[in-house]
Short mmCIF file of N, CA and C and ligand atoms in Angstrom, two decimals:
data_model
loop_
_atom_site.label_atom_id
_atom_site.label_comp_id
_atom_site.label_asym_id
_atom_site.label_seq_id
_atom_site.Cartn_x
_atom_site.Cartn_y
_atom_site.Cartn_z
N MET A 16 21.62 10.36 -17.27
CA MET A 16 20.89 10.92 -16.13
C MET A 16 19.77 11.83 -16.63
N ARG A 17 18.64 11.75 -15.97
CA ARG A 17 17.53 12.62 -16.27
C ARG A 17 17.87 14.07 -15.95
N LYS A 18 17.40 14.96 -16.78
CA LYS A 18 17.54 16.38 -16.48
C LYS A 18 16.52 16.73 -15.41
N HIS A 19 16.98 17.38 -14.39
CA HIS A 19 16.07 17.65 -13.28
C HIS A 19 15.80 19.13 -13.12
N ARG A 20 14.52 19.45 -13.06
CA ARG A 20 14.10 20.81 -12.75
C ARG A 20 13.88 20.88 -11.24
N PRO A 21 14.59 21.76 -10.54
CA PRO A 21 14.46 21.77 -9.08
C PRO A 21 13.01 22.01 -8.66
N GLY A 22 12.55 21.21 -7.72
CA GLY A 22 11.17 21.32 -7.27
C GLY A 22 11.10 21.80 -5.83
N PRO A 23 9.93 22.29 -5.45
CA PRO A 23 9.79 22.85 -4.10
C PRO A 23 9.90 21.80 -3.00
N PHE A 24 9.69 20.52 -3.35
CA PHE A 24 9.75 19.47 -2.33
C PHE A 24 11.05 18.66 -2.43
N ASP A 25 12.03 19.20 -3.11
CA ASP A 25 13.33 18.53 -3.16
C ASP A 25 14.01 18.61 -1.80
N ILE A 26 14.60 17.50 -1.39
CA ILE A 26 15.35 17.48 -0.14
C ILE A 26 16.78 17.07 -0.47
N PRO A 27 17.76 17.86 -0.04
CA PRO A 27 19.14 17.49 -0.32
C PRO A 27 19.52 16.21 0.43
N ALA A 28 20.20 15.31 -0.26
CA ALA A 28 20.55 14.04 0.37
C ALA A 28 21.97 13.62 0.04
N ARG A 29 22.78 14.57 -0.38
CA ARG A 29 24.14 14.25 -0.79
C ARG A 29 24.91 13.50 0.30
N ASP A 30 24.73 13.93 1.56
CA ASP A 30 25.45 13.30 2.67
C ASP A 30 24.98 11.87 2.94
N LEU A 31 23.78 11.56 2.45
CA LEU A 31 23.17 10.27 2.81
C LEU A 31 23.40 9.20 1.76
N VAL A 32 23.60 9.64 0.51
CA VAL A 32 23.67 8.69 -0.60
C VAL A 32 24.84 7.73 -0.38
N HIS A 33 24.50 6.45 -0.36
CA HIS A 33 25.48 5.38 -0.14
C HIS A 33 26.22 5.51 1.18
N HIS A 34 25.56 6.05 2.19
CA HIS A 34 26.09 6.05 3.55
C HIS A 34 25.05 5.45 4.50
N PRO A 35 24.84 4.13 4.40
CA PRO A 35 23.81 3.50 5.24
C PRO A 35 24.05 3.83 6.71
N GLY A 36 22.96 4.11 7.41
CA GLY A 36 23.06 4.44 8.83
C GLY A 36 22.98 5.93 9.09
N GLU A 37 23.28 6.74 8.07
CA GLU A 37 23.18 8.19 8.26
C GLU A 37 21.72 8.62 8.23
N MET A 38 21.42 9.68 8.93
CA MET A 38 20.05 10.13 9.02
C MET A 38 20.02 11.66 9.11
N ARG A 39 18.98 12.24 8.49
CA ARG A 39 18.79 13.69 8.57
C ARG A 39 17.31 13.97 8.74
N GLU A 40 17.01 15.06 9.43
CA GLU A 40 15.61 15.47 9.56
C GLU A 40 15.42 16.86 8.97
N PHE A 41 14.28 17.04 8.32
CA PHE A 41 13.99 18.31 7.66
C PHE A 41 12.55 18.71 7.94
N THR A 42 12.33 20.00 7.97
CA THR A 42 10.97 20.53 8.01
C THR A 42 10.81 21.51 6.86
N LEU A 43 9.77 21.31 6.07
CA LEU A 43 9.48 22.19 4.93
C LEU A 43 8.13 22.84 5.14
N GLU A 44 7.99 24.04 4.67
CA GLU A 44 6.64 24.57 4.51
C GLU A 44 6.58 25.20 3.14
N VAL A 45 5.77 24.58 2.28
CA VAL A 45 5.76 24.90 0.86
C VAL A 45 4.32 25.14 0.44
N PRO A 46 4.07 26.16 -0.37
CA PRO A 46 2.71 26.30 -0.92
C PRO A 46 2.42 25.20 -1.93
N ALA A 47 1.24 24.63 -1.87
CA ALA A 47 0.88 23.59 -2.84
C ALA A 47 1.03 24.16 -4.24
N PRO A 48 1.82 23.51 -5.11
CA PRO A 48 2.12 24.08 -6.42
C PRO A 48 0.94 24.06 -7.39
N GLU A 49 -0.08 23.29 -7.05
CA GLU A 49 -1.29 23.25 -7.87
C GLU A 49 -2.38 22.70 -6.96
N LYS A 50 -3.61 22.72 -7.45
CA LYS A 50 -4.70 22.14 -6.67
C LYS A 50 -4.50 20.63 -6.56
N TRP A 51 -4.60 20.11 -5.34
CA TRP A 51 -4.43 18.67 -5.11
C TRP A 51 -5.77 18.06 -4.78
N GLY A 52 -6.23 17.12 -5.59
CA GLY A 52 -7.48 16.43 -5.31
C GLY A 52 -8.57 16.90 -6.25
N GLU A 53 -9.47 15.96 -6.56
CA GLU A 53 -10.54 16.26 -7.53
C GLU A 53 -11.92 16.04 -6.93
N GLY A 54 -11.98 15.76 -5.64
CA GLY A 54 -13.27 15.45 -5.03
C GLY A 54 -13.99 16.70 -4.55
N LEU A 55 -14.91 16.48 -3.62
CA LEU A 55 -15.67 17.60 -3.05
C LEU A 55 -14.75 18.55 -2.28
N VAL A 56 -13.69 17.99 -1.72
CA VAL A 56 -12.71 18.84 -1.04
C VAL A 56 -11.33 18.59 -1.65
N SER A 57 -10.48 19.60 -1.57
CA SER A 57 -9.15 19.48 -2.14
C SER A 57 -8.23 20.46 -1.42
N ILE A 58 -6.94 20.34 -1.74
CA ILE A 58 -5.96 21.29 -1.23
C ILE A 58 -5.84 22.40 -2.28
N PRO A 59 -6.20 23.62 -1.94
CA PRO A 59 -6.13 24.68 -2.95
C PRO A 59 -4.68 24.99 -3.33
N GLU A 60 -4.49 25.40 -4.58
CA GLU A 60 -3.17 25.86 -5.00
C GLU A 60 -2.72 26.99 -4.07
N GLY A 61 -1.47 26.92 -3.65
CA GLY A 61 -0.93 27.96 -2.79
C GLY A 61 -1.14 27.74 -1.30
N SER A 62 -1.96 26.75 -0.96
CA SER A 62 -2.21 26.46 0.45
C SER A 62 -0.93 25.92 1.10
N PRO A 63 -0.55 26.40 2.28
CA PRO A 63 0.69 25.94 2.88
C PRO A 63 0.65 24.45 3.23
N VAL A 64 1.69 23.74 2.84
CA VAL A 64 1.83 22.32 3.15
C VAL A 64 3.08 22.17 4.00
N ARG A 65 2.88 21.70 5.23
CA ARG A 65 4.01 21.54 6.14
C ARG A 65 4.41 20.07 6.15
N VAL A 66 5.68 19.80 5.97
CA VAL A 66 6.18 18.43 5.93
C VAL A 66 7.34 18.30 6.90
N GLU A 67 7.21 17.37 7.83
CA GLU A 67 8.34 16.98 8.67
C GLU A 67 8.79 15.62 8.17
N VAL A 68 10.05 15.51 7.81
CA VAL A 68 10.50 14.25 7.21
C VAL A 68 11.85 13.86 7.79
N ARG A 69 11.99 12.56 7.97
CA ARG A 69 13.28 12.00 8.37
C ARG A 69 13.78 11.13 7.22
N LEU A 70 14.97 11.43 6.76
CA LEU A 70 15.59 10.62 5.70
C LEU A 70 16.64 9.72 6.34
N GLU A 71 16.51 8.43 6.08
CA GLU A 71 17.46 7.46 6.61
C GLU A 71 18.12 6.75 5.45
N SER A 72 19.41 6.77 5.45
CA SER A 72 20.13 6.03 4.41
C SER A 72 20.13 4.55 4.75
N VAL A 73 19.61 3.74 3.83
CA VAL A 73 19.62 2.29 4.01
C VAL A 73 20.31 1.67 2.79
N HIS A 74 20.50 0.37 2.84
CA HIS A 74 21.26 -0.28 1.79
C HIS A 74 20.66 -0.04 0.40
N GLU A 75 19.33 -0.12 0.31
CA GLU A 75 18.65 -0.06 -0.99
C GLU A 75 18.44 1.37 -1.48
N GLY A 76 18.55 2.34 -0.59
CA GLY A 76 18.26 3.71 -1.01
C GLY A 76 18.09 4.60 0.21
N ILE A 77 17.09 5.46 0.13
CA ILE A 77 16.83 6.39 1.23
C ILE A 77 15.37 6.25 1.64
N LEU A 78 15.20 5.96 2.92
CA LEU A 78 13.86 5.77 3.46
C LEU A 78 13.37 7.11 4.00
N ALA A 79 12.24 7.56 3.46
CA ALA A 79 11.66 8.83 3.90
C ALA A 79 10.43 8.56 4.73
N SER A 80 10.42 9.04 5.96
CA SER A 80 9.22 8.88 6.76
C SER A 80 8.92 10.20 7.44
N GLY A 81 7.64 10.45 7.63
CA GLY A 81 7.30 11.73 8.25
C GLY A 81 5.82 11.99 8.27
N ARG A 82 5.52 13.27 8.35
CA ARG A 82 4.16 13.70 8.58
C ARG A 82 3.88 14.95 7.75
N ILE A 83 2.67 15.01 7.23
CA ILE A 83 2.22 16.15 6.42
C ILE A 83 1.09 16.83 7.17
N GLU A 84 1.11 18.13 7.22
CA GLU A 84 -0.01 18.88 7.79
C GLU A 84 -0.40 19.98 6.81
N THR A 85 -1.69 20.00 6.48
CA THR A 85 -2.18 21.07 5.62
C THR A 85 -3.68 21.23 5.87
N ASP A 86 -4.34 22.03 5.06
CA ASP A 86 -5.77 22.24 5.21
C ASP A 86 -6.45 21.99 3.88
N TYR A 87 -7.58 21.30 3.94
CA TYR A 87 -8.36 21.15 2.73
C TYR A 87 -9.56 22.08 2.78
N SER A 88 -10.12 22.36 1.64
CA SER A 88 -11.35 23.13 1.62
C SER A 88 -12.22 22.63 0.48
N GLY A 89 -13.49 22.96 0.56
CA GLY A 89 -14.44 22.49 -0.44
C GLY A 89 -15.84 22.64 0.11
N VAL A 90 -16.68 21.67 -0.20
CA VAL A 90 -18.07 21.77 0.25
C VAL A 90 -18.50 20.50 0.96
N CYS A 91 -19.42 20.67 1.89
CA CYS A 91 -20.07 19.56 2.58
C CYS A 91 -20.83 18.72 1.55
N GLY A 92 -20.67 17.39 1.61
CA GLY A 92 -21.32 16.51 0.65
C GLY A 92 -22.83 16.44 0.81
N ARG A 93 -23.35 16.93 1.93
CA ARG A 93 -24.81 16.86 2.13
C ARG A 93 -25.49 18.20 1.89
N CYS A 94 -24.89 19.27 2.41
CA CYS A 94 -25.62 20.55 2.31
C CYS A 94 -24.88 21.58 1.46
N LEU A 95 -23.72 21.21 0.96
CA LEU A 95 -22.95 22.07 0.04
C LEU A 95 -22.42 23.36 0.69
N THR A 96 -22.45 23.42 2.02
CA THR A 96 -21.82 24.55 2.70
C THR A 96 -20.30 24.48 2.51
N ASP A 97 -19.68 25.63 2.40
CA ASP A 97 -18.21 25.66 2.32
C ASP A 97 -17.62 25.13 3.61
N ILE A 98 -16.61 24.28 3.48
CA ILE A 98 -15.92 23.79 4.66
C ILE A 98 -14.41 23.89 4.44
N ALA A 99 -13.69 23.98 5.56
CA ALA A 99 -12.23 23.97 5.52
C ALA A 99 -11.77 23.30 6.81
N GLU A 100 -10.94 22.29 6.66
CA GLU A 100 -10.51 21.52 7.83
C GLU A 100 -9.04 21.17 7.68
N PRO A 101 -8.35 21.02 8.81
CA PRO A 101 -6.98 20.53 8.74
C PRO A 101 -6.94 19.05 8.39
N VAL A 102 -5.88 18.64 7.74
CA VAL A 102 -5.67 17.21 7.48
C VAL A 102 -4.21 16.90 7.81
N GLU A 103 -4.03 15.74 8.42
CA GLU A 103 -2.71 15.32 8.87
C GLU A 103 -2.50 13.91 8.38
N VAL A 104 -1.37 13.61 7.80
CA VAL A 104 -1.16 12.25 7.31
C VAL A 104 0.31 11.87 7.48
N GLU A 105 0.52 10.62 7.86
CA GLU A 105 1.88 10.12 8.01
C GLU A 105 2.24 9.31 6.76
N PHE A 106 3.52 9.25 6.47
CA PHE A 106 3.94 8.51 5.29
C PHE A 106 5.28 7.83 5.56
N GLN A 107 5.54 6.80 4.79
CA GLN A 107 6.86 6.18 4.78
C GLN A 107 7.06 5.57 3.40
N GLU A 108 8.16 5.86 2.80
CA GLU A 108 8.40 5.40 1.43
C GLU A 108 9.90 5.25 1.21
N LEU A 109 10.26 4.20 0.48
CA LEU A 109 11.66 4.02 0.13
C LEU A 109 11.94 4.67 -1.22
N PHE A 110 12.91 5.55 -1.26
CA PHE A 110 13.44 6.06 -2.52
C PHE A 110 14.65 5.19 -2.87
N ALA A 111 14.49 4.38 -3.90
CA ALA A 111 15.53 3.40 -4.23
C ALA A 111 16.62 4.05 -5.08
N TYR A 112 17.79 3.47 -5.04
CA TYR A 112 18.83 3.91 -5.98
C TYR A 112 18.44 3.45 -7.38
N PRO A 113 18.64 4.31 -8.38
CA PRO A 113 18.13 4.02 -9.72
C PRO A 113 18.69 2.74 -10.33
N GLU A 114 19.87 2.33 -9.95
CA GLU A 114 20.45 1.16 -10.60
C GLU A 114 19.82 -0.14 -10.10
N ARG A 115 19.00 -0.03 -9.06
CA ARG A 115 18.33 -1.22 -8.55
C ARG A 115 16.99 -1.39 -9.25
N GLU A 116 16.15 -2.27 -8.72
CA GLU A 116 14.87 -2.55 -9.38
C GLU A 116 14.05 -1.28 -9.55
N ALA A 117 13.24 -1.29 -10.61
CA ALA A 117 12.37 -0.14 -10.86
C ALA A 117 11.47 0.09 -9.66
N SER A 118 11.31 1.33 -9.32
CA SER A 118 10.50 1.65 -8.15
C SER A 118 9.75 2.95 -8.44
N ASP A 119 8.69 3.15 -7.69
CA ASP A 119 7.90 4.38 -7.90
C ASP A 119 8.72 5.61 -7.57
N PHE A 120 9.62 5.46 -6.60
CA PHE A 120 10.38 6.61 -6.15
C PHE A 120 11.86 6.28 -6.21
N GLU A 121 12.63 7.21 -6.74
CA GLU A 121 14.06 6.98 -6.86
C GLU A 121 14.84 8.15 -6.29
N VAL A 122 16.01 7.83 -5.77
CA VAL A 122 16.96 8.87 -5.41
C VAL A 122 17.45 9.50 -6.70
N GLN A 123 17.45 10.83 -6.76
CA GLN A 123 17.89 11.52 -7.98
C GLN A 123 19.20 12.24 -7.69
N ASP A 124 20.30 11.64 -8.14
CA ASP A 124 21.63 12.21 -7.92
C ASP A 124 21.88 12.49 -6.44
N ASP A 125 21.63 13.72 -6.02
CA ASP A 125 21.99 14.11 -4.66
C ASP A 125 20.78 14.57 -3.85
N HIS A 126 19.57 14.20 -4.30
CA HIS A 126 18.39 14.63 -3.56
C HIS A 126 17.24 13.65 -3.78
N VAL A 127 16.22 13.81 -2.96
CA VAL A 127 14.96 13.11 -3.22
C VAL A 127 13.88 14.17 -3.41
N ASP A 128 12.93 13.87 -4.28
CA ASP A 128 11.83 14.80 -4.54
C ASP A 128 10.56 14.23 -3.91
N LEU A 129 10.09 14.89 -2.87
CA LEU A 129 8.95 14.37 -2.12
C LEU A 129 7.59 14.75 -2.72
N GLU A 130 7.60 15.52 -3.80
CA GLU A 130 6.32 16.12 -4.21
C GLU A 130 5.22 15.09 -4.52
N THR A 131 5.54 14.09 -5.34
CA THR A 131 4.52 13.10 -5.71
C THR A 131 4.05 12.32 -4.49
N LEU A 132 5.01 11.96 -3.66
CA LEU A 132 4.69 11.22 -2.44
C LEU A 132 3.76 12.04 -1.54
N VAL A 133 4.12 13.30 -1.33
CA VAL A 133 3.33 14.16 -0.43
C VAL A 133 1.95 14.41 -1.03
N ARG A 134 1.92 14.67 -2.33
CA ARG A 134 0.62 14.93 -2.97
C ARG A 134 -0.29 13.71 -2.87
N ASP A 135 0.24 12.54 -3.24
CA ASP A 135 -0.59 11.34 -3.25
C ASP A 135 -1.07 10.98 -1.85
N ALA A 136 -0.18 11.07 -0.87
CA ALA A 136 -0.57 10.74 0.51
C ALA A 136 -1.65 11.70 1.00
N THR A 137 -1.50 12.97 0.66
CA THR A 137 -2.47 13.97 1.11
C THR A 137 -3.82 13.74 0.45
N VAL A 138 -3.82 13.51 -0.85
CA VAL A 138 -5.08 13.32 -1.57
C VAL A 138 -5.81 12.07 -1.06
N LEU A 139 -5.04 11.01 -0.77
CA LEU A 139 -5.67 9.79 -0.25
C LEU A 139 -6.29 10.01 1.12
N ALA A 140 -5.77 10.97 1.87
CA ALA A 140 -6.29 11.22 3.22
C ALA A 140 -7.52 12.12 3.22
N LEU A 141 -7.87 12.68 2.07
CA LEU A 141 -9.05 13.55 2.03
C LEU A 141 -10.32 12.71 2.13
N PRO A 142 -11.32 13.21 2.85
CA PRO A 142 -12.56 12.43 2.98
C PRO A 142 -13.32 12.38 1.66
N PHE A 143 -13.88 11.18 1.33
CA PHE A 143 -14.70 11.05 0.13
C PHE A 143 -16.07 11.70 0.34
N GLN A 144 -16.54 11.64 1.57
CA GLN A 144 -17.86 12.18 1.90
C GLN A 144 -17.69 13.24 2.98
N PRO A 145 -17.10 14.36 2.64
CA PRO A 145 -16.87 15.37 3.67
C PRO A 145 -18.20 15.96 4.14
N VAL A 146 -18.26 16.22 5.43
CA VAL A 146 -19.47 16.85 5.98
C VAL A 146 -19.08 18.04 6.84
N CYS A 147 -19.97 19.00 6.92
CA CYS A 147 -19.70 20.21 7.70
C CYS A 147 -19.76 19.92 9.18
N GLN A 148 -20.57 18.92 9.56
CA GLN A 148 -20.65 18.46 10.94
C GLN A 148 -21.19 17.04 10.87
N PRO A 149 -20.85 16.20 11.88
CA PRO A 149 -21.18 14.77 11.75
C PRO A 149 -22.65 14.48 11.50
N ASP A 150 -23.54 15.32 12.03
CA ASP A 150 -24.97 15.03 11.87
C ASP A 150 -25.63 16.01 10.90
N CYS A 151 -24.86 16.52 9.97
CA CYS A 151 -25.45 17.45 9.00
C CYS A 151 -26.69 16.82 8.38
N PRO A 152 -27.84 17.45 8.50
CA PRO A 152 -29.07 16.87 7.96
C PRO A 152 -29.25 17.12 6.47
N GLY A 153 -28.38 17.89 5.87
CA GLY A 153 -28.46 18.09 4.42
C GLY A 153 -29.47 19.16 4.03
N LEU A 154 -29.94 19.02 2.81
CA LEU A 154 -30.83 20.04 2.26
C LEU A 154 -32.28 19.56 2.31
N ASP A 155 -33.17 20.49 2.49
CA ASP A 155 -34.59 20.16 2.44
C ASP A 155 -34.94 19.78 1.01
N PRO A 156 -35.46 18.56 0.78
CA PRO A 156 -35.72 18.13 -0.61
C PRO A 156 -36.76 18.99 -1.31
N ALA A 157 -37.64 19.61 -0.54
CA ALA A 157 -38.69 20.43 -1.15
C ALA A 157 -38.17 21.80 -1.56
N THR A 158 -37.44 22.42 -0.64
CA THR A 158 -37.06 23.81 -0.89
C THR A 158 -35.62 23.96 -1.37
N GLY A 159 -34.80 22.91 -1.10
CA GLY A 159 -33.38 23.05 -1.42
C GLY A 159 -32.62 23.88 -0.41
N GLU A 160 -33.32 24.29 0.66
CA GLU A 160 -32.65 25.06 1.71
C GLU A 160 -31.89 24.11 2.62
N ARG A 161 -30.86 24.64 3.21
CA ARG A 161 -30.12 23.86 4.19
C ARG A 161 -30.98 23.71 5.44
N LEU A 162 -31.05 22.46 5.97
CA LEU A 162 -31.98 22.20 7.07
C LEU A 162 -31.53 22.79 8.40
N THR A 163 -30.25 22.92 8.65
CA THR A 163 -29.81 23.61 9.86
C THR A 163 -29.09 24.88 9.45
N ALA A 164 -29.39 25.93 10.13
CA ALA A 164 -28.68 27.16 9.88
C ALA A 164 -28.07 27.68 11.17
N SER A 165 -28.25 26.90 12.24
CA SER A 165 -27.91 27.43 13.56
C SER A 165 -26.44 27.27 13.90
N THR A 166 -25.82 26.14 13.52
CA THR A 166 -24.48 25.87 14.02
C THR A 166 -23.41 26.30 13.03
N GLY A 167 -22.40 26.94 13.56
CA GLY A 167 -21.23 27.27 12.75
C GLY A 167 -20.28 26.11 12.77
N SER A 168 -19.13 26.29 12.15
CA SER A 168 -18.17 25.20 12.06
C SER A 168 -17.55 24.90 13.41
N GLY A 169 -17.69 25.81 14.39
CA GLY A 169 -17.04 25.59 15.68
C GLY A 169 -17.74 24.56 16.53
N GLN A 170 -19.02 24.32 16.28
CA GLN A 170 -19.75 23.41 17.16
C GLN A 170 -19.85 22.03 16.54
N ARG A 171 -19.45 21.03 17.29
CA ARG A 171 -19.49 19.66 16.79
C ARG A 171 -20.33 18.80 17.71
N VAL A 172 -21.09 17.89 17.13
CA VAL A 172 -21.79 16.90 17.93
C VAL A 172 -20.91 15.66 17.98
N PRO A 173 -20.55 15.21 19.16
CA PRO A 173 -19.67 14.05 19.23
C PRO A 173 -20.35 12.81 18.66
N LEU A 174 -19.61 12.02 17.88
CA LEU A 174 -20.14 10.79 17.30
C LEU A 174 -20.61 9.83 18.39
N ASP A 175 -19.93 9.90 19.53
CA ASP A 175 -20.20 8.94 20.59
C ASP A 175 -21.66 8.93 21.04
N SER A 176 -22.31 10.07 20.99
CA SER A 176 -23.67 10.12 21.52
C SER A 176 -24.60 9.20 20.73
N ARG A 177 -24.31 9.03 19.44
CA ARG A 177 -25.17 8.16 18.64
C ARG A 177 -24.93 6.69 18.98
N TRP A 178 -23.67 6.35 19.16
CA TRP A 178 -23.36 4.96 19.48
C TRP A 178 -23.86 4.59 20.87
N ALA A 179 -23.84 5.54 21.78
CA ALA A 179 -24.31 5.27 23.13
C ALA A 179 -25.77 4.81 23.10
N ALA A 180 -26.57 5.42 22.25
CA ALA A 180 -27.98 5.05 22.17
C ALA A 180 -28.15 3.64 21.59
N LEU A 181 -27.23 3.21 20.73
CA LEU A 181 -27.34 1.89 20.11
C LEU A 181 -26.93 0.78 21.05
N GLU A 182 -26.10 1.12 22.03
CA GLU A 182 -25.53 0.07 22.88
C GLU A 182 -26.58 -0.76 23.59
N GLN A 183 -27.67 -0.16 23.99
CA GLN A 183 -28.68 -0.91 24.75
C GLN A 183 -29.35 -1.98 23.89
N PHE A 184 -29.22 -1.90 22.58
CA PHE A 184 -29.82 -2.91 21.71
C PHE A 184 -28.86 -4.06 21.42
N THR A 185 -27.63 -3.95 21.91
CA THR A 185 -26.64 -4.99 21.64
C THR A 185 -26.80 -6.13 22.63
N PRO A 186 -27.09 -7.34 22.14
CA PRO A 186 -27.24 -8.47 23.08
C PRO A 186 -25.92 -8.80 23.76
N ASP A 187 -26.00 -9.31 24.94
CA ASP A 187 -24.79 -9.70 25.68
C ASP A 187 -24.50 -11.16 25.37
N HIS A 188 -23.55 -11.38 24.46
CA HIS A 188 -23.30 -12.75 23.98
C HIS A 188 -22.77 -13.65 25.07
N ASP A 189 -21.93 -13.12 25.93
CA ASP A 189 -21.31 -13.95 26.97
C ASP A 189 -22.37 -14.55 27.89
N GLU A 190 -23.34 -13.72 28.25
CA GLU A 190 -24.37 -14.17 29.17
C GLU A 190 -25.20 -15.27 28.52
N ASP A 191 -25.57 -15.08 27.23
CA ASP A 191 -26.40 -16.07 26.53
C ASP A 191 -25.72 -17.43 26.45
N SER A 192 -24.43 -17.42 26.11
CA SER A 192 -23.75 -18.68 25.87
C SER A 192 -23.52 -19.46 27.16
N SER A 193 -23.56 -18.81 28.31
CA SER A 193 -23.29 -19.51 29.55
C SER A 193 -24.56 -20.12 30.15
N ARG A 194 -25.69 -19.73 29.60
CA ARG A 194 -26.95 -20.31 30.11
C ARG A 194 -27.13 -21.74 29.62
N ALA A 195 -27.55 -22.66 30.46
CA ALA A 195 -27.77 -24.04 30.05
C ALA A 195 -29.25 -24.27 29.74
ZN1 ZN B 225 -23.43 20.08 5.80
#
């Protein structure tokens, strides 16, 4: 057996191991043990990570499903303003019993360790092109100044307004095809 160092995302599963049909629900709130993510935005070390998880004992192992809520911070990809936004992500993963086929996640004795799962799911949910607001105009190429200084993070322009303007250019296919 591997020597295990207890981790902050360990969930006790002694009651569930080899008891298919049993189920338990847990809620954790744990500070991120290190910075998560390498892009323009990331989860800072120490940032609270809330995890609601349901563990279900199944024949092959323990199925973990749930939801992660935390906040990322970093900079807008266009104007480099500091931004911080909530991120929410759902996950489902089977922690297999070690004696079965090799798997990314395994039940470890009497617990499952959600840390890698939670970290990877959270990092994947971070935007690659984060923006401070949907229509951020970026920086003035001449001066390097930010082009808008008026709106704070509280004001958002709905995406819908842009699509509404495009709709009038969309041909009506049904009408065209019915004409003889
Ligand atoms: Zn911006």
